[in-house]
mmCIF file with all atom_site columns, C-alpha atoms in Angstrom:
data_model
loop_
_atom_site.group_PDB
_atom_site.id
_atom_site.type_symbol
_atom_site.label_atom_id
_atom_site.label_alt_id
_atom_site.label_comp_id
_atom_site.label_asym_id
_atom_site.label_entity_id
_atom_site.label_seq_id
_atom_site.pdbx_PDB_ins_code
_atom_site.Cartn_x
_atom_site.Cartn_y
_atom_site.Cartn_z
_atom_site.occupancy
_atom_site.B_iso_or_equiv
_atom_site.pdbx_formal_charge
_atom_site.auth_seq_id
_atom_site.auth_comp_id
_atom_site.auth_asym_id
_atom_site.auth_atom_id
_atom_site.pdbx_PDB_model_num
ATOM 1   C CA . ASN Q 1 1   ? 109.859 55.303  110.525 1.00 56.00 ? 180 ASN Q CA 1
ATOM 2   C CA . SER Q 1 2   ? 110.971 55.908  106.732 1.00 58.00 ? 181 SER Q CA 1
ATOM 3   C CA . THR Q 1 3   ? 114.090 58.042  106.526 1.00 66.00 ? 182 THR Q CA 1
ATOM 4   C CA . GLY Q 1 4   ? 113.302 59.340  103.145 1.00 64.00 ? 183 GLY Q CA 1
ATOM 5   C CA . PRO Q 1 5   ? 112.111 62.837  101.887 1.00 69.00 ? 184 PRO Q CA 1
ATOM 6   C CA . LYS Q 1 6   ? 109.021 63.661  103.341 1.00 71.00 ? 185 LYS Q CA 1
ATOM 7   C CA . ARG Q 1 7   ? 105.786 63.550  101.218 1.00 73.00 ? 186 ARG Q CA 1
ATOM 8   C CA . ARG Q 1 8   ? 103.784 66.727  100.854 1.00 69.00 ? 187 ARG Q CA 1
ATOM 9   C CA . ARG Q 1 9   ? 100.204 66.958  101.811 1.00 71.00 ? 188 ARG Q CA 1
ATOM 10  C CA . PRO Q 1 10  ? 98.176  67.221  99.252  1.00 75.00 ? 189 PRO Q CA 1
ATOM 11  C CA . GLY Q 1 11  ? 96.435  70.968  98.591  1.00 71.00 ? 190 GLY Q CA 1
ATOM 12  C CA . ARG Q 1 12  ? 98.113  73.984  97.667  1.00 70.00 ? 191 ARG Q CA 1
ATOM 13  C CA . PRO Q 1 13  ? 101.366 74.287  99.504  1.00 66.00 ? 192 PRO Q CA 1
ATOM 14  C CA . ARG Q 1 14  ? 101.347 77.088  102.271 1.00 71.00 ? 193 ARG Q CA 1
ATOM 15  C CA . LEU Q 1 15  ? 103.465 80.656  101.838 1.00 66.00 ? 194 LEU Q CA 1
ATOM 16  C CA . ASP Q 1 16  ? 106.226 81.205  103.817 1.00 76.00 ? 195 ASP Q CA 1
ATOM 17  C CA . ALA Q 1 17  ? 105.370 85.194  103.416 1.00 79.00 ? 196 ALA Q CA 1
ATOM 18  C CA . PRO Q 1 18  ? 102.478 87.026  101.453 1.00 83.00 ? 197 PRO Q CA 1
ATOM 19  C CA . SER Q 1 19  ? 102.299 87.000  97.881  1.00 88.00 ? 198 SER Q CA 1
ATOM 20  C CA . SER Q 1 20  ? 103.464 89.882  95.943  1.00 89.00 ? 199 SER Q CA 1
ATOM 21  C CA . GLN Q 1 21  ? 99.907  90.649  94.403  1.00 92.00 ? 200 GLN Q CA 1
ATOM 22  C CA . TYR Q 1 22  ? 98.592  90.539  98.358  1.00 92.00 ? 201 TYR Q CA 1
ATOM 23  C CA . ILE Q 1 23  ? 101.634 93.278  99.117  1.00 93.00 ? 202 ILE Q CA 1
ATOM 24  C CA . SER Q 1 24  ? 100.775 95.268  96.105  1.00 94.00 ? 203 SER Q CA 1
ATOM 25  C CA . ARG Q 1 25  ? 97.107  95.767  97.074  1.00 95.00 ? 204 ARG Q CA 1
ATOM 26  C CA . ARG Q 1 26  ? 97.858  96.310  100.777 1.00 95.00 ? 205 ARG Q CA 1
ATOM 27  C CA . ASN Q 1 27  ? 100.185 99.169  99.534  1.00 95.00 ? 206 ASN Q CA 1
ATOM 28  C CA . GLU Q 1 28  ? 97.061  100.510 97.171  1.00 96.00 ? 207 GLU Q CA 1
ATOM 29  C CA . ILE Q 1 29  ? 95.065  100.513 100.724 1.00 97.00 ? 208 ILE Q CA 1
ATOM 30  C CA . ILE Q 1 30  ? 97.323  102.141 102.813 1.00 97.00 ? 209 ILE Q CA 1
ATOM 31  C CA . THR Q 1 31  ? 97.875  105.182 99.936  1.00 96.00 ? 210 THR Q CA 1
ATOM 32  C CA . ALA Q 1 32  ? 94.390  105.152 99.591  1.00 97.00 ? 211 ALA Q CA 1
ATOM 33  C CA . ALA Q 1 33  ? 93.687  105.333 103.388 1.00 97.00 ? 212 ALA Q CA 1
ATOM 34  C CA . ALA Q 1 34  ? 96.534  108.134 103.975 1.00 97.00 ? 213 ALA Q CA 1
ATOM 35  C CA . ASP Q 1 35  ? 94.809  109.781 100.803 1.00 96.00 ? 214 ASP Q CA 1
ATOM 36  C CA . THR Q 1 36  ? 91.178  109.273 102.255 1.00 97.00 ? 215 THR Q CA 1
ATOM 37  C CA . PHE Q 1 37  ? 92.550  110.429 105.952 1.00 97.00 ? 216 PHE Q CA 1
ATOM 38  C CA . ARG Q 1 38  ? 94.603  113.600 104.670 1.00 95.00 ? 217 ARG Q CA 1
ATOM 39  C CA . THR Q 1 39  ? 91.261  114.888 102.897 1.00 95.00 ? 218 THR Q CA 1
ATOM 40  C CA . LYS Q 1 40  ? 88.763  113.900 105.286 1.00 95.00 ? 219 LYS Q CA 1
ATOM 41  C CA . GLY Q 1 41  ? 90.512  113.560 108.797 1.00 94.00 ? 220 GLY Q CA 1
ATOM 42  C CA . TYR Q 1 42  ? 91.005  110.041 110.439 1.00 95.00 ? 221 TYR Q CA 1
ATOM 43  C CA . GLU Q 1 43  ? 87.560  110.279 112.338 1.00 94.00 ? 222 GLU Q CA 1
ATOM 44  C CA . ALA Q 1 44  ? 85.140  111.334 109.369 1.00 95.00 ? 223 ALA Q CA 1
ATOM 45  C CA . GLY Q 1 45  ? 87.313  109.246 106.958 1.00 95.00 ? 224 GLY Q CA 1
ATOM 46  C CA . THR Q 1 46  ? 85.890  105.740 106.707 1.00 95.00 ? 225 THR Q CA 1
ATOM 47  C CA . LEU Q 1 47  ? 87.166  102.635 105.200 1.00 95.00 ? 226 LEU Q CA 1
ATOM 48  C CA . ASP Q 1 48  ? 84.208  102.543 103.254 1.00 95.00 ? 227 ASP Q CA 1
ATOM 49  C CA . ASP Q 1 49  ? 85.792  105.260 101.984 1.00 96.00 ? 228 ASP Q CA 1
ATOM 50  C CA . VAL Q 1 50  ? 89.060  103.897 101.385 1.00 96.00 ? 229 VAL Q CA 1
ATOM 51  C CA . ALA Q 1 51  ? 87.132  100.979 99.713  1.00 96.00 ? 230 ALA Q CA 1
ATOM 52  C CA . ASP Q 1 52  ? 85.364  103.136 97.221  1.00 96.00 ? 231 ASP Q CA 1
ATOM 53  C CA . VAL Q 1 53  ? 88.710  104.899 96.260  1.00 94.00 ? 232 VAL Q CA 1
ATOM 54  C CA . LEU Q 1 54  ? 90.102  101.236 95.058  1.00 95.00 ? 233 LEU Q CA 1
ATOM 55  C CA . ASN Q 1 55  ? 86.681  100.139 93.379  1.00 95.00 ? 234 ASN Q CA 1
ATOM 56  C CA . MET Q 1 56  ? 86.518  97.574  96.758  1.00 94.00 ? 235 MET Q CA 1
ATOM 57  C CA . ARG Q 1 57  ? 83.726  96.466  99.090  1.00 94.00 ? 236 ARG Q CA 1
ATOM 58  C CA . ARG Q 1 58  ? 84.886  97.182  102.712 1.00 91.00 ? 237 ARG Q CA 1
ATOM 59  C CA . ALA Q 1 59  ? 84.636  93.527  103.260 1.00 93.00 ? 238 ALA Q CA 1
ATOM 60  C CA . ALA Q 1 60  ? 87.245  92.935  100.720 1.00 93.00 ? 239 ALA Q CA 1
ATOM 61  C CA . VAL Q 1 61  ? 89.339  95.806  102.672 1.00 94.00 ? 240 VAL Q CA 1
ATOM 62  C CA . TYR Q 1 62  ? 89.650  93.206  106.007 1.00 94.00 ? 241 TYR Q CA 1
ATOM 63  C CA . TYR Q 1 63  ? 91.051  91.001  103.990 1.00 94.00 ? 242 TYR Q CA 1
ATOM 64  C CA . TYR Q 1 64  ? 94.119  93.144  104.374 1.00 95.00 ? 243 TYR Q CA 1
ATOM 65  C CA . ILE Q 1 65  ? 93.700  94.960  107.516 1.00 94.00 ? 244 ILE Q CA 1
ATOM 66  C CA . LYS Q 1 66  ? 92.585  94.335  110.988 1.00 94.00 ? 245 LYS Q CA 1
ATOM 67  C CA . SER Q 1 67  ? 90.431  97.854  111.587 1.00 95.00 ? 246 SER Q CA 1
ATOM 68  C CA . LYS Q 1 68  ? 90.600  101.255 110.635 1.00 96.00 ? 247 LYS Q CA 1
ATOM 69  C CA . GLN Q 1 69  ? 92.934  101.388 113.581 1.00 96.00 ? 248 GLN Q CA 1
ATOM 70  C CA . HIS Q 1 70  ? 95.503  99.139  112.149 1.00 96.00 ? 249 HIS Q CA 1
ATOM 71  C CA . LEU Q 1 71  ? 95.336  100.631 108.794 1.00 97.00 ? 250 LEU Q CA 1
ATOM 72  C CA . LEU Q 1 72  ? 96.283  104.085 110.570 1.00 97.00 ? 251 LEU Q CA 1
ATOM 73  C CA . TYR Q 1 73  ? 99.157  102.595 111.857 1.00 97.00 ? 252 TYR Q CA 1
ATOM 74  C CA . LEU Q 1 74  ? 100.059 100.796 108.796 1.00 97.00 ? 253 LEU Q CA 1
ATOM 75  C CA . VAL Q 1 75  ? 100.153 104.330 107.084 1.00 97.00 ? 254 VAL Q CA 1
ATOM 76  C CA . ILE Q 1 76  ? 101.981 106.186 109.793 1.00 96.00 ? 255 ILE Q CA 1
ATOM 77  C CA . ASP Q 1 77  ? 104.241 102.828 110.137 1.00 96.00 ? 256 ASP Q CA 1
ATOM 78  C CA . ARG Q 1 78  ? 105.065 103.512 106.297 1.00 95.00 ? 257 ARG Q CA 1
ATOM 79  C CA . ALA Q 1 79  ? 106.160 107.156 106.739 1.00 94.00 ? 258 ALA Q CA 1
ATOM 80  C CA . LEU Q 1 80  ? 108.656 105.939 109.238 1.00 92.00 ? 259 LEU Q CA 1
ATOM 81  C CA . GLU Q 1 81  ? 109.990 103.128 106.794 1.00 91.00 ? 260 GLU Q CA 1
ATOM 82  C CA . VAL Q 1 82  ? 110.085 105.751 104.373 1.00 89.00 ? 261 VAL Q CA 1
ATOM 83  C CA . ALA Q 1 83  ? 111.999 108.038 106.175 1.00 88.00 ? 262 ALA Q CA 1
ATOM 84  C CA . LEU Q 1 84  ? 114.408 105.320 107.697 1.00 87.00 ? 263 LEU Q CA 1
ATOM 85  C CA . MET Q 1 85  ? 115.122 103.770 104.231 1.00 82.00 ? 264 MET Q CA 1
ATOM 86  C CA . ASP Q 1 86  ? 117.740 106.105 102.635 1.00 74.00 ? 265 ASP Q CA 1
ATOM 87  C CA . LEU Q 1 87  ? 119.529 106.938 106.175 1.00 79.00 ? 266 LEU Q CA 1
ATOM 88  C CA . GLU Q 1 88  ? 121.113 103.727 106.080 1.00 75.00 ? 267 GLU Q CA 1
ATOM 89  C CA . ARG Q 1 89  ? 122.649 104.500 102.354 1.00 75.00 ? 268 ARG Q CA 1
ATOM 90  C CA . CYS Q 1 90  ? 125.033 107.719 103.499 1.00 74.00 ? 269 CYS Q CA 1
ATOM 91  C CA . ALA Q 1 91  ? 127.158 106.151 106.084 1.00 74.00 ? 270 ALA Q CA 1
ATOM 92  C CA . ASP Q 1 92  ? 129.794 105.694 103.922 1.00 81.00 ? 271 ASP Q CA 1
ATOM 93  C CA . LEU Q 1 93  ? 129.607 109.512 102.979 1.00 88.00 ? 272 LEU Q CA 1
ATOM 94  C CA . SER Q 1 94  ? 131.820 112.457 104.258 1.00 92.00 ? 273 SER Q CA 1
ATOM 95  C CA . SER Q 1 95  ? 130.256 114.825 106.715 1.00 93.00 ? 274 SER Q CA 1
ATOM 96  C CA . THR Q 1 96  ? 128.944 117.236 104.513 1.00 94.00 ? 275 THR Q CA 1
ATOM 97  C CA . GLU Q 1 97  ? 127.601 114.834 102.190 1.00 93.00 ? 276 GLU Q CA 1
ATOM 98  C CA . ARG Q 1 98  ? 126.106 112.944 104.808 1.00 93.00 ? 277 ARG Q CA 1
ATOM 99  C CA . LEU Q 1 99  ? 124.038 115.804 106.207 1.00 95.00 ? 278 LEU Q CA 1
ATOM 100 C CA . GLU Q 1 100 ? 123.502 117.215 102.831 1.00 94.00 ? 279 GLU Q CA 1
ATOM 101 C CA . MET Q 1 101 ? 121.993 114.045 101.677 1.00 92.00 ? 280 MET Q CA 1
ATOM 102 C CA . PHE Q 1 102 ? 119.926 113.998 104.703 1.00 93.00 ? 281 PHE Q CA 1
ATOM 103 C CA . ILE Q 1 103 ? 118.284 117.457 104.348 1.00 94.00 ? 282 ILE Q CA 1
ATOM 104 C CA . ARG Q 1 104 ? 117.701 116.294 100.443 1.00 93.00 ? 283 ARG Q CA 1
ATOM 105 C CA . HIS Q 1 105 ? 116.312 113.277 101.614 1.00 91.00 ? 284 HIS Q CA 1
ATOM 106 C CA . GLN Q 1 106 ? 114.019 114.830 104.310 1.00 93.00 ? 285 GLN Q CA 1
ATOM 107 C CA . VAL Q 1 107 ? 112.471 117.604 102.086 1.00 94.00 ? 286 VAL Q CA 1
ATOM 108 C CA . ARG Q 1 108 ? 112.092 115.199 99.041  1.00 93.00 ? 287 ARG Q CA 1
ATOM 109 C CA . ILE Q 1 109 ? 110.031 112.411 100.880 1.00 92.00 ? 288 ILE Q CA 1
ATOM 110 C CA . ILE Q 1 110 ? 107.838 114.744 103.091 1.00 94.00 ? 289 ILE Q CA 1
ATOM 111 C CA . THR Q 1 111 ? 107.096 116.650 99.825  1.00 94.00 ? 290 THR Q CA 1
ATOM 112 C CA . SER Q 1 112 ? 106.965 113.272 97.385  1.00 92.00 ? 291 SER Q CA 1
ATOM 113 C CA . GLU Q 1 113 ? 104.559 111.583 99.992  1.00 91.00 ? 292 GLU Q CA 1
ATOM 114 C CA . THR Q 1 114 ? 102.622 114.393 101.544 1.00 92.00 ? 293 THR Q CA 1
ATOM 115 C CA . ASN Q 1 115 ? 99.464  112.716 102.551 1.00 94.00 ? 294 ASN Q CA 1
ATOM 116 C CA . MET Q 1 116 ? 101.254 110.218 104.192 1.00 94.00 ? 295 MET Q CA 1
ATOM 117 C CA . PHE Q 1 117 ? 102.976 112.209 106.445 1.00 95.00 ? 296 PHE Q CA 1
ATOM 118 C CA . VAL Q 1 118 ? 100.180 114.724 107.148 1.00 94.00 ? 297 VAL Q CA 1
ATOM 119 C CA . VAL Q 1 119 ? 98.832  111.776 108.697 1.00 96.00 ? 298 VAL Q CA 1
ATOM 120 C CA . TYR Q 1 120 ? 102.134 111.217 110.525 1.00 96.00 ? 299 TYR Q CA 1
ATOM 121 C CA . PHE Q 1 121 ? 102.060 114.406 112.000 1.00 95.00 ? 300 PHE Q CA 1
ATOM 122 C CA . ASP Q 1 122 ? 98.539  115.157 112.574 1.00 95.00 ? 301 ASP Q CA 1
ATOM 123 C CA . HIS Q 1 123 ? 96.743  112.001 113.394 1.00 95.00 ? 302 HIS Q CA 1
ATOM 124 C CA . SER Q 1 124 ? 99.553  110.058 115.022 1.00 93.00 ? 303 SER Q CA 1
ATOM 125 C CA . VAL Q 1 125 ? 98.210  110.877 118.551 1.00 93.00 ? 304 VAL Q CA 1
ATOM 126 C CA . ARG Q 1 126 ? 95.115  108.893 117.503 1.00 94.00 ? 305 ARG Q CA 1
ATOM 127 C CA . LEU Q 1 127 ? 96.861  105.472 117.377 1.00 95.00 ? 306 LEU Q CA 1
ATOM 128 C CA . ASP Q 1 128 ? 95.735  103.040 119.971 1.00 94.00 ? 307 ASP Q CA 1
ATOM 129 C CA . GLU Q 1 129 ? 98.277  102.421 122.691 1.00 93.00 ? 308 GLU Q CA 1
ATOM 130 C CA . LYS Q 1 130 ? 98.789  99.011  121.372 1.00 92.00 ? 309 LYS Q CA 1
ATOM 131 C CA . TYR Q 1 131 ? 100.588 100.448 118.240 1.00 95.00 ? 310 TYR Q CA 1
ATOM 132 C CA . LYS Q 1 132 ? 101.984 103.466 119.958 1.00 95.00 ? 311 LYS Q CA 1
ATOM 133 C CA . GLU Q 1 133 ? 105.215 101.564 121.431 1.00 94.00 ? 312 GLU Q CA 1
ATOM 134 C CA . LYS Q 1 134 ? 106.267 100.169 117.816 1.00 94.00 ? 313 LYS Q CA 1
ATOM 135 C CA . ILE Q 1 135 ? 106.248 103.517 116.292 1.00 96.00 ? 314 ILE Q CA 1
ATOM 136 C CA . LYS Q 1 136 ? 107.777 105.113 119.678 1.00 95.00 ? 315 LYS Q CA 1
ATOM 137 C CA . ILE Q 1 137 ? 110.626 102.609 118.777 1.00 94.00 ? 316 ILE Q CA 1
ATOM 138 C CA . ARG Q 1 138 ? 111.001 103.262 115.061 1.00 93.00 ? 317 ARG Q CA 1
ATOM 139 C CA . GLU Q 1 139 ? 110.835 107.121 116.158 1.00 95.00 ? 318 GLU Q CA 1
ATOM 140 C CA . ARG Q 1 140 ? 113.304 106.998 118.309 1.00 95.00 ? 319 ARG Q CA 1
ATOM 141 C CA . ASN Q 1 141 ? 115.615 104.806 115.444 1.00 92.00 ? 320 ASN Q CA 1
ATOM 142 C CA . TYR Q 1 142 ? 115.406 107.539 113.167 1.00 93.00 ? 321 TYR Q CA 1
ATOM 143 C CA . PHE Q 1 143 ? 115.743 110.308 115.333 1.00 95.00 ? 322 PHE Q CA 1
ATOM 144 C CA . LYS Q 1 144 ? 119.123 108.848 116.551 1.00 95.00 ? 323 LYS Q CA 1
ATOM 145 C CA . ALA Q 1 145 ? 120.298 107.955 113.169 1.00 92.00 ? 324 ALA Q CA 1
ATOM 146 C CA . VAL Q 1 146 ? 119.455 111.755 112.035 1.00 94.00 ? 325 VAL Q CA 1
ATOM 147 C CA . LEU Q 1 147 ? 121.759 112.738 115.892 1.00 96.00 ? 326 LEU Q CA 1
ATOM 148 C CA . ASP Q 1 148 ? 124.563 110.850 114.818 1.00 94.00 ? 327 ASP Q CA 1
ATOM 149 C CA . ILE Q 1 149 ? 124.270 112.680 111.288 1.00 94.00 ? 328 ILE Q CA 1
ATOM 150 C CA . VAL Q 1 150 ? 124.305 116.157 112.777 1.00 96.00 ? 329 VAL Q CA 1
ATOM 151 C CA . SER Q 1 151 ? 126.928 114.988 115.743 1.00 96.00 ? 330 SER Q CA 1
ATOM 152 C CA . ASP Q 1 152 ? 129.356 114.025 113.075 1.00 95.00 ? 331 ASP Q CA 1
ATOM 153 C CA . ALA Q 1 153 ? 128.974 117.433 111.174 1.00 96.00 ? 332 ALA Q CA 1
ATOM 154 C CA . ILE Q 1 154 ? 129.608 119.346 114.404 1.00 97.00 ? 333 ILE Q CA 1
ATOM 155 C CA . ASP Q 1 155 ? 132.550 117.375 115.337 1.00 96.00 ? 334 ASP Q CA 1
ATOM 156 C CA . SER Q 1 156 ? 134.015 117.821 111.667 1.00 95.00 ? 335 SER Q CA 1
ATOM 157 C CA . ARG Q 1 157 ? 133.242 121.444 111.816 1.00 95.00 ? 336 ARG Q CA 1
ATOM 158 C CA . VAL Q 1 158 ? 130.536 121.687 108.897 1.00 94.00 ? 337 VAL Q CA 1
ATOM 159 C CA . LEU Q 1 159 ? 128.212 123.020 111.526 1.00 94.00 ? 338 LEU Q CA 1
ATOM 160 C CA . ARG Q 1 160 ? 129.212 125.439 114.203 1.00 93.00 ? 339 ARG Q CA 1
ATOM 161 C CA . ASP Q 1 161 ? 129.943 124.196 117.427 1.00 94.00 ? 340 ASP Q CA 1
ATOM 162 C CA . VAL Q 1 162 ? 126.357 124.054 119.459 1.00 95.00 ? 341 VAL Q CA 1
ATOM 163 C CA . GLU Q 1 163 ? 124.721 121.242 121.280 1.00 97.00 ? 342 GLU Q CA 1
ATOM 164 C CA . PRO Q 1 164 ? 123.672 118.459 118.635 1.00 97.00 ? 343 PRO Q CA 1
ATOM 165 C CA . LEU Q 1 165 ? 120.388 117.552 120.421 1.00 97.00 ? 344 LEU Q CA 1
ATOM 166 C CA . TYR Q 1 166 ? 119.133 121.351 119.436 1.00 97.00 ? 345 TYR Q CA 1
ATOM 167 C CA . ALA Q 1 167 ? 120.534 121.524 115.911 1.00 97.00 ? 346 ALA Q CA 1
ATOM 168 C CA . THR Q 1 168 ? 118.844 117.783 115.220 1.00 97.00 ? 347 THR Q CA 1
ATOM 169 C CA . ARG Q 1 169 ? 115.661 119.260 116.583 1.00 97.00 ? 348 ARG Q CA 1
ATOM 170 C CA . CYS Q 1 170 ? 115.979 122.299 114.240 1.00 96.00 ? 349 CYS Q CA 1
ATOM 171 C CA . ILE Q 1 171 ? 116.695 120.652 111.383 1.00 96.00 ? 350 ILE Q CA 1
ATOM 172 C CA . LEU Q 1 172 ? 114.044 118.330 111.821 1.00 96.00 ? 351 LEU Q CA 1
ATOM 173 C CA . GLY Q 1 173 ? 111.676 121.141 112.202 1.00 95.00 ? 352 GLY Q CA 1
ATOM 174 C CA . MET Q 1 174 ? 112.859 122.825 109.040 1.00 95.00 ? 353 MET Q CA 1
ATOM 175 C CA . THR Q 1 175 ? 112.854 119.616 106.974 1.00 95.00 ? 354 THR Q CA 1
ATOM 176 C CA . THR Q 1 176 ? 109.468 118.535 108.413 1.00 94.00 ? 355 THR Q CA 1
ATOM 177 C CA . TRP Q 1 177 ? 107.059 121.682 108.077 1.00 94.00 ? 356 TRP Q CA 1
ATOM 178 C CA . PRO Q 1 178 ? 106.681 121.549 104.627 1.00 94.00 ? 357 PRO Q CA 1
ATOM 179 C CA . TYR Q 1 179 ? 103.942 119.038 104.937 1.00 92.00 ? 358 TYR Q CA 1
ATOM 180 C CA . LYS Q 1 180 ? 101.922 122.113 106.294 1.00 92.00 ? 359 LYS Q CA 1
ATOM 181 C CA . TRP Q 1 181 ? 102.450 124.423 102.606 1.00 93.00 ? 360 TRP Q CA 1
ATOM 182 C CA . PHE Q 1 182 ? 104.114 122.503 99.953  1.00 91.00 ? 361 PHE Q CA 1
ATOM 183 C CA . ASN Q 1 183 ? 102.261 122.808 96.876  1.00 91.00 ? 362 ASN Q CA 1
ATOM 184 C CA . PRO Q 1 184 ? 103.522 121.097 93.853  1.00 89.00 ? 363 PRO Q CA 1
ATOM 185 C CA . GLN Q 1 185 ? 102.361 123.321 91.556  1.00 93.00 ? 364 GLN Q CA 1
ATOM 186 C CA . ARG Q 1 186 ? 103.829 126.150 93.220  1.00 94.00 ? 365 ARG Q CA 1
ATOM 187 C CA . ASP Q 1 187 ? 106.811 125.035 95.229  1.00 92.00 ? 366 ASP Q CA 1
ATOM 188 C CA . ASP Q 1 188 ? 109.758 123.617 93.847  1.00 90.00 ? 367 ASP Q CA 1
ATOM 189 C CA . ALA Q 1 189 ? 111.139 121.070 96.609  1.00 88.00 ? 368 ALA Q CA 1
#
């Protein structure tokens, strides 16, 4: 038994995480899928359609994803990731600032990432059971973060004294609905 440093095995070292090129290409595939599933629908949109957008072969797409169902999951998961991203940054703001930041954040992400949110809202029911629980956990985390913001606004009398659960659902409904009608050529987010 040698107590010296271990010798590296011959060949290319294994990566602990995916390369930046891999992540970049996978993100391009997710974006192309969101566009394809929005315009054609999940059922009619194919992996060939996604590959065509990126001038790839369908076989090459499988290097980055497991299946069309997996790709749907990745689009929906990305929508939730984007939605959760900015909420953590508003923790140190006043109640008024937190509520205003949340509303602006919600409208901004819905109107800037419309393809992704159309897929999230209109096609998430098509997710396989193996993906649904992961998505439900993220949805609960998001709802809890928003409920905390709204509850704090009610406690601080920024909002009327109403049931926080109902107020949260109303605010979420109003700020997510633009995914149905927003047109950047016509509307100002």
